[in-house]
Coordinates of C-alpha atoms in Angstrom, one line a residue:
Chain A
X23 CA 81.6 106.2 129.8
X24 CA 85.1 106.2 128.6
X25 CA 85.8 106.3 124.8
X26 CA 88.7 106.6 122.6
X27 CA 88.6 107.9 119.0
X28 CA 91.3 107.4 116.4
X29 CA 89.7 109.2 113.4
X30 CA 92.5 108.2 111.0
X31 CA 92.0 104.6 109.9
X32 CA 95.0 104.5 107.6
X33 CA 97.8 107.0 106.7
X34 CA 100.5 106.7 104.2
X35 CA 103.5 108.9 104.1
X36 CA 107.0 108.8 102.4
X37 CA 109.9 107.9 104.5
X38 CA 111.5 110.9 106.3
X39 CA 108.3 112.7 106.5
X40 CA 106.9 113.6 109.8
X41 CA 103.4 112.1 110.8
X42 CA 101.0 112.8 113.5
X43 CA 98.5 110.2 114.8
X44 CA 95.4 111.7 116.5
X45 CA 93.8 110.4 119.5
X46 CA 90.7 112.0 121.2
X47 CA 89.3 110.6 124.4
X48 CA 86.2 110.9 126.6
X49 CA 86.1 110.3 130.3
X50 CA 84.1 111.7 133.2
X51 CA 86.9 110.8 135.7
X52 CA 89.4 113.5 136.8
X53 CA 92.2 110.9 137.2
X54 CA 92.8 108.7 134.3
X55 CA 95.7 107.2 132.2
X56 CA 96.4 107.4 128.4
X57 CA 98.6 104.9 126.5
X58 CA 99.8 104.2 123.1
X59 CA 100.7 100.8 121.9
X60 CA 102.3 99.7 118.6
X61 CA 101.4 96.5 116.6
X62 CA 104.1 95.9 113.9
X63 CA 103.2 93.5 110.9
X64 CA 104.5 90.6 113.2
X65 CA 101.4 91.0 115.2
X66 CA 102.7 91.6 118.7
X67 CA 101.4 94.5 120.7
X68 CA 104.2 96.9 122.1
X69 CA 103.8 99.4 124.9
X70 CA 105.1 102.8 123.9
X71 CA 104.0 105.3 126.6
X72 CA 101.7 106.1 129.5
X73 CA 100.5 109.3 130.6
X74 CA 98.7 110.3 133.8
X75 CA 95.9 113.0 133.6
X76 CA 97.7 115.1 136.1
X77 CA 100.8 115.5 134.0
X78 CA 100.3 117.5 130.8
X79 CA 104.0 117.7 129.9
X80 CA 104.8 116.6 126.4
X81 CA 107.0 113.7 126.0
X82 CA 109.9 113.1 123.5
X83 CA 111.6 109.9 123.0
X84 CA 114.0 109.8 120.2
X85 CA 111.9 110.4 117.0
X86 CA 108.7 109.9 119.0
X87 CA 106.8 112.7 120.7
X88 CA 103.4 112.8 122.5
X89 CA 101.3 115.9 122.9
X90 CA 98.8 115.7 125.7
X91 CA 96.1 118.5 125.9
X92 CA 93.5 118.1 128.4
X93 CA 91.6 121.3 127.0
X94 CA 90.9 119.3 123.8
X95 CA 91.0 115.8 125.4
X96 CA 93.6 114.8 122.9
X97 CA 96.8 112.8 123.2
X98 CA 98.4 112.9 119.8
X99 CA 101.5 110.9 118.7
X100 CA 104.1 112.4 116.3
X101 CA 106.8 110.5 114.6
X102 CA 109.5 112.7 113.2
X103 CA 111.7 111.6 110.2
X104 CA 109.6 108.5 109.7
X105 CA 111.2 105.1 108.8
X106 CA 109.9 102.1 107.1
X107 CA 110.2 100.2 110.4
X108 CA 107.7 102.6 111.8
X109 CA 105.0 100.9 109.6
X110 CA 102.5 99.4 112.0
X111 CA 99.1 99.7 113.5
X112 CA 99.1 102.2 116.5
X113 CA 96.5 102.1 119.3
X114 CA 95.6 104.7 121.7
X115 CA 94.1 103.5 125.1
X116 CA 92.4 105.0 128.0
X117 CA 92.1 103.8 131.7
X118 CA 90.1 105.5 134.3
X119 CA 91.3 105.4 138.0
X120 CA 87.9 104.5 139.2
X121 CA 87.3 101.6 136.7
X122 CA 89.9 98.8 135.8
X123 CA 88.9 98.6 132.2
X124 CA 91.4 99.6 129.6
X125 CA 89.7 100.9 126.5
X126 CA 91.4 100.9 123.1
X127 CA 90.7 103.0 120.1
X128 CA 90.2 101.3 116.8
X129 CA 93.8 101.9 115.7
X130 CA 95.5 103.8 112.9
X131 CA 97.3 101.9 110.3
X132 CA 100.6 103.7 109.4
X133 CA 102.4 102.9 106.1
X134 CA 105.7 104.4 105.6
X135 CA 106.6 104.2 101.9
X136 CA 110.4 104.0 100.9
Chain B
X26 CA 112.2 86.0 130.8
X27 CA 109.1 88.1 131.5
X28 CA 106.4 86.8 129.4
X29 CA 102.7 86.1 128.8
X30 CA 102.1 82.7 127.1
X31 CA 99.1 81.9 125.3
X32 CA 98.0 78.5 123.8
X33 CA 97.2 77.6 121.3
X34 CA 98.4 80.1 118.9
X35 CA 96.2 78.8 116.1
X36 CA 93.0 76.9 116.3
X37 CA 90.3 75.8 113.8
X38 CA 87.3 74.4 115.4
X39 CA 83.6 73.8 114.6
X40 CA 80.5 75.4 116.1
X41 CA 79.6 74.3 119.4
X42 CA 82.7 72.4 120.3
X43 CA 83.9 73.8 123.7
X44 CA 87.5 75.1 123.8
X45 CA 89.8 76.9 126.2
X46 CA 92.5 79.2 125.5
X47 CA 95.1 79.3 128.2
X48 CA 97.0 82.3 129.4
X49 CA 99.8 82.3 131.8
X50 CA 102.2 85.1 133.0
X51 CA 105.3 85.0 135.1
X52 CA 105.5 88.5 136.3
X53 CA 103.3 88.2 139.4
X54 CA 100.9 90.7 137.9
X55 CA 97.5 91.1 139.7
X56 CA 95.8 92.4 136.5
X57 CA 95.0 90.2 133.6
X58 CA 92.6 90.7 130.8
X59 CA 91.4 89.2 127.4
X60 CA 90.9 91.2 124.2
X61 CA 89.8 90.2 120.8
X62 CA 91.0 92.0 117.7
X63 CA 88.8 92.3 114.5
X64 CA 89.4 94.3 111.4
X65 CA 88.0 97.8 111.7
X66 CA 87.0 97.3 115.4
X67 CA 90.3 97.5 117.1
X68 CA 90.9 95.8 120.4
X69 CA 87.8 95.2 122.5
X70 CA 88.0 93.9 126.0
X71 CA 86.3 90.7 126.9
X72 CA 86.9 90.1 130.5
X73 CA 89.4 91.2 133.0
X74 CA 90.5 90.3 136.5
X75 CA 92.0 92.3 139.2
X76 CA 93.3 89.5 141.3
X77 CA 92.5 85.8 142.2
X78 CA 88.8 85.0 142.3
X79 CA 88.0 88.4 141.0
X80 CA 86.7 88.8 137.4
X81 CA 84.7 91.4 135.6
X82 CA 83.0 91.8 132.1
X83 CA 84.6 94.0 129.5
X84 CA 82.7 95.4 126.6
X85 CA 82.1 92.1 124.7
X86 CA 81.7 89.3 127.3
X87 CA 78.8 87.4 125.6
X88 CA 79.8 83.8 124.7
X89 CA 82.9 83.8 126.9
X90 CA 83.8 82.6 130.3
X91 CA 86.9 83.2 132.5
X92 CA 88.2 82.0 135.7
X93 CA 91.1 83.2 137.9
X94 CA 91.9 80.4 140.4
X95 CA 95.7 81.2 140.5
X96 CA 97.4 84.4 140.0
X97 CA 99.5 83.4 137.0
X98 CA 96.6 81.8 134.9
X99 CA 93.7 83.4 133.3
X100 CA 92.0 80.9 130.8
X101 CA 89.2 82.0 128.3
X102 CA 86.6 79.5 127.8
X103 CA 84.2 79.3 124.8
X104 CA 81.5 77.0 125.9
X105 CA 79.9 76.8 122.5
X106 CA 81.8 78.7 119.9
X107 CA 80.1 80.3 117.0
X108 CA 81.4 81.7 113.8
X109 CA 81.2 85.3 115.1
X110 CA 83.8 84.4 117.5
X111 CA 86.4 84.0 114.9
X112 CA 88.9 86.4 115.9
X113 CA 92.5 87.1 117.0
X114 CA 92.6 86.9 120.9
X115 CA 95.1 88.5 123.0
X116 CA 95.7 87.9 126.8
X117 CA 97.5 90.8 128.6
X118 CA 98.6 91.4 132.2
X119 CA 100.0 94.3 134.3
X120 CA 100.2 95.7 137.8
X121 CA 97.1 97.9 138.4
X122 CA 97.2 101.2 136.6
X123 CA 97.1 103.2 139.8
X124 CA 100.1 101.6 141.3
X125 CA 102.6 101.0 138.5
X126 CA 103.3 102.0 135.0
X127 CA 100.2 100.2 133.9
X128 CA 102.0 98.9 130.9
X129 CA 100.1 95.9 129.6
X130 CA 102.3 93.0 128.7
X131 CA 100.6 91.2 125.8
X132 CA 100.8 87.5 124.7
X133 CA 101.5 86.7 121.1
X134 CA 98.0 86.3 120.2
X135 CA 95.7 83.2 119.4
X136 CA 94.1 83.1 116.1
X137 CA 90.7 81.2 116.4
X138 CA 88.6 80.1 113.4
X139 CA 85.2 78.8 114.1
X140 CA 83.5 76.9 111.1

């Protein structure tokens, strides 16, 4: 069965520090999709990125980067030079191609301190 | 504007009083889903639907019903709400993950309190 583990419940860093949010997944499928979503204090859920299992290239988008490693079943998210506006709950999610469920991790609450 | 609309946004009700939370999307998405968000438990999938008249249970379907009579609507029905259904509910839609970005578009959430 598919599973997503975000072991870090809560993280606090000082503004401008780099921070990495961990995501470890379990799946028996060879084709699957990984996602990250952001939930700012206002409560809405915002899509950040989707990754296919056959594309292990790392992705960078501005201050955000994602490290996908199939060997360790991890899809970690790094924020470089963090800002107060990055404070949010971040969810990692998994969807198997053979199953239409989308499973979320429990989330990591990130506090960026000024 | 592309959006997922949920109603009501806030509701306080009493045990046993049937209620429906509506969800409507204007993006012609096939896939729609309901999640509940609880502290420490993250987002858990209640039901999902791949298309009209096709629904499936998620991880926590007990106490809920859904229907998908039209592509744009996916109401969540609590026939006899209980206090353990007090939660924040999100509706979401997308194209199926195998065909498109798989980005889930979420509604703004419905905070339900059952007394």
